[in-house]
């Protein structure tokens, strides 16, 4: 627990730099408290405490892009801040002992803020959230869309008849939406391509070479409609490409939680599986060579499926880049490879994933057909004419 | 997003010209109730969809012209070029020296394969000019020779080569008392082939449009040009830009896709009709004012009584009492008074469009039991007026309105087929009795599906 040796900074310099730093922080931080609030917090004045609690709440809980999170009461925010700091490993007990009503603790909170800023990429994350993204962004992974719950499944009445025509209608709508989506994505690509090739050579950053749509708009119409961005206030490294923050320490804490939950679930499942398996085997019974042969065949089939799944996952999951969207950059043929992902790599990965999904789709469709045929067989007097294959 | 139009045969080419002309005229029509900025956005959207730009600044229609005779194409090309306002591409056409004598089989089995590569190349060139392709219009007659046989062949090709793009066939339904003896055979073959390879069939009935010209437009000597102009007006009022949603200020990017998703997702129900209100000669326009309530009331009654224009509407037709499901197939001998819809799309253009009340169109009694009005009914709006009409409404519907005409054609064709009349014209070029039977079966199925709503 020794104190880290730092370069010796002349206290006078530090004192002079501080107001400027506070001023920048004020502009940068969401719900930026005024420099006066910072000063009062330093002297632990109670009127500064709520502002600091709110500030820490914003810093610690990532805001959704559209700022749509409902505003919590100060008390709830204070408790949330304490919990979050605890997760992050904040050492000072004095903060944990502050009252929940958010009426005190300006100084402790300042210390906590400083701790956060010093230890992790907090400031960069905040900037990343609130700044205008200059590049033409292309999502690289599907994690977000896979994790989202999707639209609500329309409920079917308990014994309601479903008119097949309605289902066919919906299916057709889905197909049309798909085709429209393809067309509009092609349009987007065509237009991006035009802008990228027209603005070749215009970018100050040689590794990028051309402008993005946003940058072109900014050049065309510097006043128009863009909010006063943080980057605008920052020193002129504004032509830097998209800033990819590292995986935040916060993520690690949540991951920790999820891991523990999964372990608990696994134990639960194992405990539940054993008696069921025993009961099943007792019911199915059967010994003898025929039974054990078919059982081995089943086990082998399952093993192969698992191997295929794993292989597909590892191949498909080959992208080791972080999951944030990437900036789209167009290079000339024959130019040296730039940093970042190559489009060909991504296409390759997507194609192999597509192939896997097609196989799965085919299997599922086959299963559906079999199930339908079986169901139809149980209805007397019904003739099943499957549609002609395309 | 752009639409590429394929104009086939005499019919397709003459109509195609009027459509582009109507679109261009409307987008350059001086506007009184629309801000300059909005009008410019409207023009830009229309232009991107239907025209491309060449160096001399004259917009070029995104179109491919095909005919087996040179006369009509040459007329069409020069009419456009002489207007000075827009034109067709210099190399966007294909025509041959010989005709095909209204022989569907010849168009399908001979002209089609022979010119397949050239035509698809022309289409590919047009597609490449687009930043993004929404889909294709194929304008053709249903019962003629070149247009219909070749059109069926081409639509299949487009299905194979551009399977992700949308295809809408603009089909001209012949006069009931048409001149061509075998027009019913041609119709059967065209419709059954298109049903398999197209996404939507937007039907324009010559008889209906003729009546509009006579009664509403007061035209004494009705020429094909008059008919085509009315038709073009209807199409324009559907496909010109509209806002992408309630309260949106952007024009929708893919009206063709939106229309198809709203109206024809079911593979058995692809037949669409369009109605328009008001329709009148430009002279009368200056002396008329309309309210949205009045327009929509008439439009609704036109829909449910299966009227094609706002004069002579049968106001006795009422929706059936709700709660009584329509079980079983309705025998066609019984008069189908009430026109049940599967889905409807109303497009409103003009002043105070936001005040228009569309509640009456959301009545569940108008629709089939397996779709709720919230899904079945859609509306597009824009404040920007269409052409010189301060207020106008168009209705594209997927309904039973084409069942009777279709049934008549199938009946007549079947009678002819039963006596094997004129079949040699077809079998000579590879269209066998099998193909006819397939066509009959498919169309009977379509009639049954629509009747069974």
PDB file of N, CA, C and O in Angstrom, chain A residues 38 41 52-53 55-57 59-60 81-82 84-86 88-96 98 105-120 122:
ATOM      1  N   UNK A  38     -17.953  23.264  -7.309  1.00  0.00           N
ATOM      2  CA  UNK A  38     -16.761  22.486  -6.990  1.00  0.00           C
ATOM      3  C   UNK A  38     -16.053  23.083  -5.775  1.00  0.00           C
ATOM      4  O   UNK A  38     -15.610  22.378  -4.873  1.00  0.00           O
ATOM      5  N   UNK A  41     -17.897  22.366  -2.675  1.00  0.00           N
ATOM      6  CA  UNK A  41     -17.768  20.951  -2.291  1.00  0.00           C
ATOM      7  C   UNK A  41     -16.432  20.720  -1.606  1.00  0.00           C
ATOM      8  O   UNK A  41     -16.321  19.957  -0.637  1.00  0.00           O
ATOM      9  N   UNK A  52     -23.182  17.217  -6.495  1.00  0.00           N
ATOM     10  CA  UNK A  52     -22.110  16.232  -6.665  1.00  0.00           C
ATOM     11  C   UNK A  52     -22.655  14.807  -6.709  1.00  0.00           C
ATOM     12  O   UNK A  52     -22.169  13.963  -7.467  1.00  0.00           O
ATOM     13  N   UNK A  53     -23.676  14.548  -5.889  1.00  0.00           N
ATOM     14  CA  UNK A  53     -24.297  13.220  -5.963  1.00  0.00           C
ATOM     15  C   UNK A  53     -24.836  12.964  -7.358  1.00  0.00           C
ATOM     16  O   UNK A  53     -24.629  11.918  -7.953  1.00  0.00           O
ATOM     17  N   UNK A  55     -23.991  14.391 -10.091  1.00  0.00           N
ATOM     18  CA  UNK A  55     -22.906  14.292 -11.060  1.00  0.00           C
ATOM     19  C   UNK A  55     -22.326  12.887 -11.073  1.00  0.00           C
ATOM     20  O   UNK A  55     -22.128  12.280 -12.126  1.00  0.00           O
ATOM     21  N   UNK A  56     -22.053  12.371  -9.864  1.00  0.00           N
ATOM     22  CA  UNK A  56     -21.479  11.036  -9.799  1.00  0.00           C
ATOM     23  C   UNK A  56     -22.440   9.980 -10.341  1.00  0.00           C
ATOM     24  O   UNK A  56     -22.035   9.012 -10.967  1.00  0.00           O
ATOM     25  N   UNK A  57     -23.738  10.217 -10.127  1.00  0.00           N
ATOM     26  CA  UNK A  57     -24.730   9.278 -10.677  1.00  0.00           C
ATOM     27  C   UNK A  57     -24.630   9.229 -12.198  1.00  0.00           C
ATOM     28  O   UNK A  57     -24.632   8.166 -12.814  1.00  0.00           O
ATOM     29  N   UNK A  59     -22.075  10.051 -14.006  1.00  0.00           N
ATOM     30  CA  UNK A  59     -20.798   9.503 -14.453  1.00  0.00           C
ATOM     31  C   UNK A  59     -20.776   7.987 -14.344  1.00  0.00           C
ATOM     32  O   UNK A  59     -20.224   7.288 -15.195  1.00  0.00           O
ATOM     33  N   UNK A  60     -21.397   7.477 -13.275  1.00  0.00           N
ATOM     34  CA  UNK A  60     -21.287   6.045 -13.015  1.00  0.00           C
ATOM     35  C   UNK A  60     -22.306   5.204 -13.774  1.00  0.00           C
ATOM     36  O   UNK A  60     -22.080   4.039 -14.039  1.00  0.00           O
ATOM     37  N   UNK A  81     -25.124   5.526  -6.404  1.00  0.00           N
ATOM     38  CA  UNK A  81     -23.718   5.943  -6.475  1.00  0.00           C
ATOM     39  C   UNK A  81     -22.875   5.135  -5.503  1.00  0.00           C
ATOM     40  O   UNK A  81     -21.794   4.625  -5.840  1.00  0.00           O
ATOM     41  N   UNK A  82     -23.393   4.983  -4.298  1.00  0.00           N
ATOM     42  CA  UNK A  82     -22.631   4.225  -3.294  1.00  0.00           C
ATOM     43  C   UNK A  82     -22.398   2.795  -3.761  1.00  0.00           C
ATOM     44  O   UNK A  82     -21.293   2.256  -3.660  1.00  0.00           O
ATOM     45  N   UNK A  84     -22.423   1.612  -6.783  1.00  0.00           N
ATOM     46  CA  UNK A  84     -21.528   1.548  -7.936  1.00  0.00           C
ATOM     47  C   UNK A  84     -20.081   1.712  -7.527  1.00  0.00           C
ATOM     48  O   UNK A  84     -19.192   1.015  -8.004  1.00  0.00           O
ATOM     49  N   UNK A  85     -19.847   2.638  -6.580  1.00  0.00           N
ATOM     50  CA  UNK A  85     -18.474   2.853  -6.132  1.00  0.00           C
ATOM     51  C   UNK A  85     -17.949   1.634  -5.404  1.00  0.00           C
ATOM     52  O   UNK A  85     -16.786   1.259  -5.520  1.00  0.00           O
ATOM     53  N   UNK A  86     -18.865   0.998  -4.677  1.00  0.00           N
ATOM     54  CA  UNK A  86     -18.465  -0.220  -3.982  1.00  0.00           C
ATOM     55  C   UNK A  86     -18.030  -1.276  -4.983  1.00  0.00           C
ATOM     56  O   UNK A  86     -16.995  -1.914  -4.843  1.00  0.00           O
ATOM     57  N   UNK A  88     -16.854  -0.801  -7.859  1.00  0.00           N
ATOM     58  CA  UNK A  88     -15.598  -0.426  -8.486  1.00  0.00           C
ATOM     59  C   UNK A  88     -14.429  -0.585  -7.545  1.00  0.00           C
ATOM     60  O   UNK A  88     -13.280  -0.447  -7.941  1.00  0.00           O
ATOM     61  N   UNK A  89     -14.729  -0.836  -6.282  1.00  0.00           N
ATOM     62  CA  UNK A  89     -13.633  -1.033  -5.337  1.00  0.00           C
ATOM     63  C   UNK A  89     -13.152   0.238  -4.688  1.00  0.00           C
ATOM     64  O   UNK A  89     -11.993   0.346  -4.301  1.00  0.00           O
ATOM     65  N   UNK A  90     -14.030   1.199  -4.584  1.00  0.00           N
ATOM     66  CA  UNK A  90     -13.607   2.457  -3.959  1.00  0.00           C
ATOM     67  C   UNK A  90     -13.321   2.219  -2.484  1.00  0.00           C
ATOM     68  O   UNK A  90     -14.154   1.685  -1.747  1.00  0.00           O
ATOM     69  N   UNK A  91     -12.136   2.601  -2.016  1.00  0.00           N
ATOM     70  CA  UNK A  91     -11.695   2.175  -0.687  1.00  0.00           C
ATOM     71  C   UNK A  91     -12.239   2.976   0.499  1.00  0.00           C
ATOM     72  O   UNK A  91     -12.303   2.467   1.603  1.00  0.00           O
ATOM     73  N   UNK A  92     -12.618   4.219   0.301  1.00  0.00           N
ATOM     74  CA  UNK A  92     -12.888   5.051   1.475  1.00  0.00           C
ATOM     75  C   UNK A  92     -14.242   4.736   2.103  1.00  0.00           C
ATOM     76  O   UNK A  92     -15.291   4.912   1.494  1.00  0.00           O
ATOM     77  N   UNK A  93     -14.180   4.335   3.333  1.00  0.00           N
ATOM     78  CA  UNK A  93     -15.418   3.977   4.039  1.00  0.00           C
ATOM     79  C   UNK A  93     -16.265   5.194   4.362  1.00  0.00           C
ATOM     80  O   UNK A  93     -17.483   5.097   4.511  1.00  0.00           O
ATOM     81  N   UNK A  94     -15.574   6.331   4.471  1.00  0.00           N
ATOM     82  CA  UNK A  94     -16.308   7.543   4.837  1.00  0.00           C
ATOM     83  C   UNK A  94     -17.449   7.806   3.871  1.00  0.00           C
ATOM     84  O   UNK A  94     -18.525   8.281   4.236  1.00  0.00           O
ATOM     85  N   UNK A  95     -17.228   7.468   2.623  1.00  0.00           N
ATOM     86  CA  UNK A  95     -18.286   7.725   1.638  1.00  0.00           C
ATOM     87  C   UNK A  95     -19.469   6.797   1.863  1.00  0.00           C
ATOM     88  O   UNK A  95     -20.631   7.207   1.808  1.00  0.00           O
ATOM     89  N   UNK A  96     -19.159   5.559   2.150  1.00  0.00           N
ATOM     90  CA  UNK A  96     -20.236   4.596   2.383  1.00  0.00           C
ATOM     91  C   UNK A  96     -21.073   4.991   3.588  1.00  0.00           C
ATOM     92  O   UNK A  96     -22.263   4.661   3.666  1.00  0.00           O
ATOM     93  N   UNK A  98     -21.874   8.027   4.410  1.00  0.00           N
ATOM     94  CA  UNK A  98     -22.638   9.263   4.208  1.00  0.00           C
ATOM     95  C   UNK A  98     -24.127   8.953   4.196  1.00  0.00           C
ATOM     96  O   UNK A  98     -24.541   7.882   3.757  1.00  0.00           O
ATOM     97  N   UNK A 105     -21.656  15.530   2.100  1.00  0.00           N
ATOM     98  CA  UNK A 105     -20.569  14.733   1.557  1.00  0.00           C
ATOM     99  C   UNK A 105     -19.856  15.311   0.362  1.00  0.00           C
ATOM    100  O   UNK A 105     -19.176  14.573  -0.356  1.00  0.00           O
ATOM    101  N   UNK A 106     -19.983  16.648   0.184  1.00  0.00           N
ATOM    102  CA  UNK A 106     -19.364  17.249  -0.984  1.00  0.00           C
ATOM    103  C   UNK A 106     -17.909  16.862  -1.144  1.00  0.00           C
ATOM    104  O   UNK A 106     -17.455  16.477  -2.225  1.00  0.00           O
ATOM    105  N   UNK A 107     -17.172  16.934  -0.066  1.00  0.00           N
ATOM    106  CA  UNK A 107     -15.732  16.691  -0.163  1.00  0.00           C
ATOM    107  C   UNK A 107     -15.445  15.242  -0.504  1.00  0.00           C
ATOM    108  O   UNK A 107     -14.613  14.937  -1.354  1.00  0.00           O
ATOM    109  N   UNK A 108     -16.136  14.323   0.184  1.00  0.00           N
ATOM    110  CA  UNK A 108     -15.938  12.901  -0.103  1.00  0.00           C
ATOM    111  C   UNK A 108     -16.239  12.595  -1.558  1.00  0.00           C
ATOM    112  O   UNK A 108     -15.570  11.800  -2.212  1.00  0.00           O
ATOM    113  N   UNK A 109     -17.287  13.238  -2.043  1.00  0.00           N
ATOM    114  CA  UNK A 109     -17.673  12.991  -3.429  1.00  0.00           C
ATOM    115  C   UNK A 109     -16.630  13.523  -4.399  1.00  0.00           C
ATOM    116  O   UNK A 109     -16.360  12.893  -5.431  1.00  0.00           O
ATOM    117  N   UNK A 110     -16.059  14.666  -4.052  1.00  0.00           N
ATOM    118  CA  UNK A 110     -14.994  15.187  -4.896  1.00  0.00           C
ATOM    119  C   UNK A 110     -13.834  14.211  -4.969  1.00  0.00           C
ATOM    120  O   UNK A 110     -13.273  13.949  -6.035  1.00  0.00           O
ATOM    121  N   UNK A 111     -13.519  13.665  -3.808  1.00  0.00           N
ATOM    122  CA  UNK A 111     -12.439  12.688  -3.777  1.00  0.00           C
ATOM    123  C   UNK A 111     -12.769  11.483  -4.646  1.00  0.00           C
ATOM    124  O   UNK A 111     -11.942  10.965  -5.391  1.00  0.00           O
ATOM    125  N   UNK A 112     -14.017  11.034  -4.521  1.00  0.00           N
ATOM    126  CA  UNK A 112     -14.430   9.871  -5.315  1.00  0.00           C
ATOM    127  C   UNK A 112     -14.346  10.180  -6.801  1.00  0.00           C
ATOM    128  O   UNK A 112     -13.891   9.357  -7.611  1.00  0.00           O
ATOM    129  N   UNK A 113     -14.774  11.375  -7.172  1.00  0.00           N
ATOM    130  CA  UNK A 113     -14.709  11.779  -8.572  1.00  0.00           C
ATOM    131  C   UNK A 113     -13.282  11.771  -9.072  1.00  0.00           C
ATOM    132  O   UNK A 113     -12.974  11.258 -10.149  1.00  0.00           O
ATOM    133  N   UNK A 114     -12.403  12.332  -8.264  1.00  0.00           N
ATOM    134  CA  UNK A 114     -10.998  12.379  -8.647  1.00  0.00           C
ATOM    135  C   UNK A 114     -10.454  10.977  -8.811  1.00  0.00           C
ATOM    136  O   UNK A 114      -9.698  10.682  -9.746  1.00  0.00           O
ATOM    137  N   UNK A 115     -10.845  10.106  -7.885  1.00  0.00           N
ATOM    138  CA  UNK A 115     -10.414   8.716  -7.952  1.00  0.00           C
ATOM    139  C   UNK A 115     -10.857   8.071  -9.266  1.00  0.00           C
ATOM    140  O   UNK A 115     -10.082   7.403  -9.953  1.00  0.00           O
ATOM    141  N   UNK A 116     -12.125   8.303  -9.627  1.00  0.00           N
ATOM    142  CA  UNK A 116     -12.660   7.732 -10.869  1.00  0.00           C
ATOM    143  C   UNK A 116     -11.914   8.258 -12.086  1.00  0.00           C
ATOM    144  O   UNK A 116     -11.541   7.511 -12.988  1.00  0.00           O
ATOM    145  N   UNK A 117     -11.699   9.581 -12.093  1.00  0.00           N
ATOM    146  CA  UNK A 117     -11.047  10.173 -13.252  1.00  0.00           C
ATOM    147  C   UNK A 117      -9.625   9.685 -13.406  1.00  0.00           C
ATOM    148  O   UNK A 117      -9.123   9.509 -14.510  1.00  0.00           O
ATOM    149  N   UNK A 118      -8.988   9.475 -12.240  1.00  0.00           N
ATOM    150  CA  UNK A 118      -7.584   9.098 -12.307  1.00  0.00           C
ATOM    151  C   UNK A 118      -7.400   7.654 -12.720  1.00  0.00           C
ATOM    152  O   UNK A 118      -6.429   7.306 -13.374  1.00  0.00           O
ATOM    153  N   UNK A 119      -8.370   6.820 -12.333  1.00  0.00           N
ATOM    154  CA  UNK A 119      -8.064   5.405 -12.473  1.00  0.00           C
ATOM    155  C   UNK A 119      -8.530   4.789 -13.769  1.00  0.00           C
ATOM    156  O   UNK A 119      -7.967   3.802 -14.225  1.00  0.00           O
ATOM    157  N   UNK A 120      -9.533   5.335 -14.341  1.00  0.00           N
ATOM    158  CA  UNK A 120     -10.050   4.624 -15.518  1.00  0.00           C
ATOM    159  C   UNK A 120     -10.366   5.581 -16.635  1.00  0.00           C
ATOM    160  O   UNK A 120     -10.239   6.792 -16.500  1.00  0.00           O
ATOM    161  N   UNK A 122     -12.721   7.120 -17.597  1.00  0.00           N
ATOM    162  CA  UNK A 122     -14.047   7.695 -17.374  1.00  0.00           C
ATOM    163  C   UNK A 122     -14.287   8.907 -18.260  1.00  0.00           C
ATOM    164  O   UNK A 122     -15.336   9.031 -18.874  1.00  0.00           O
TER     165      UNK A 122
END
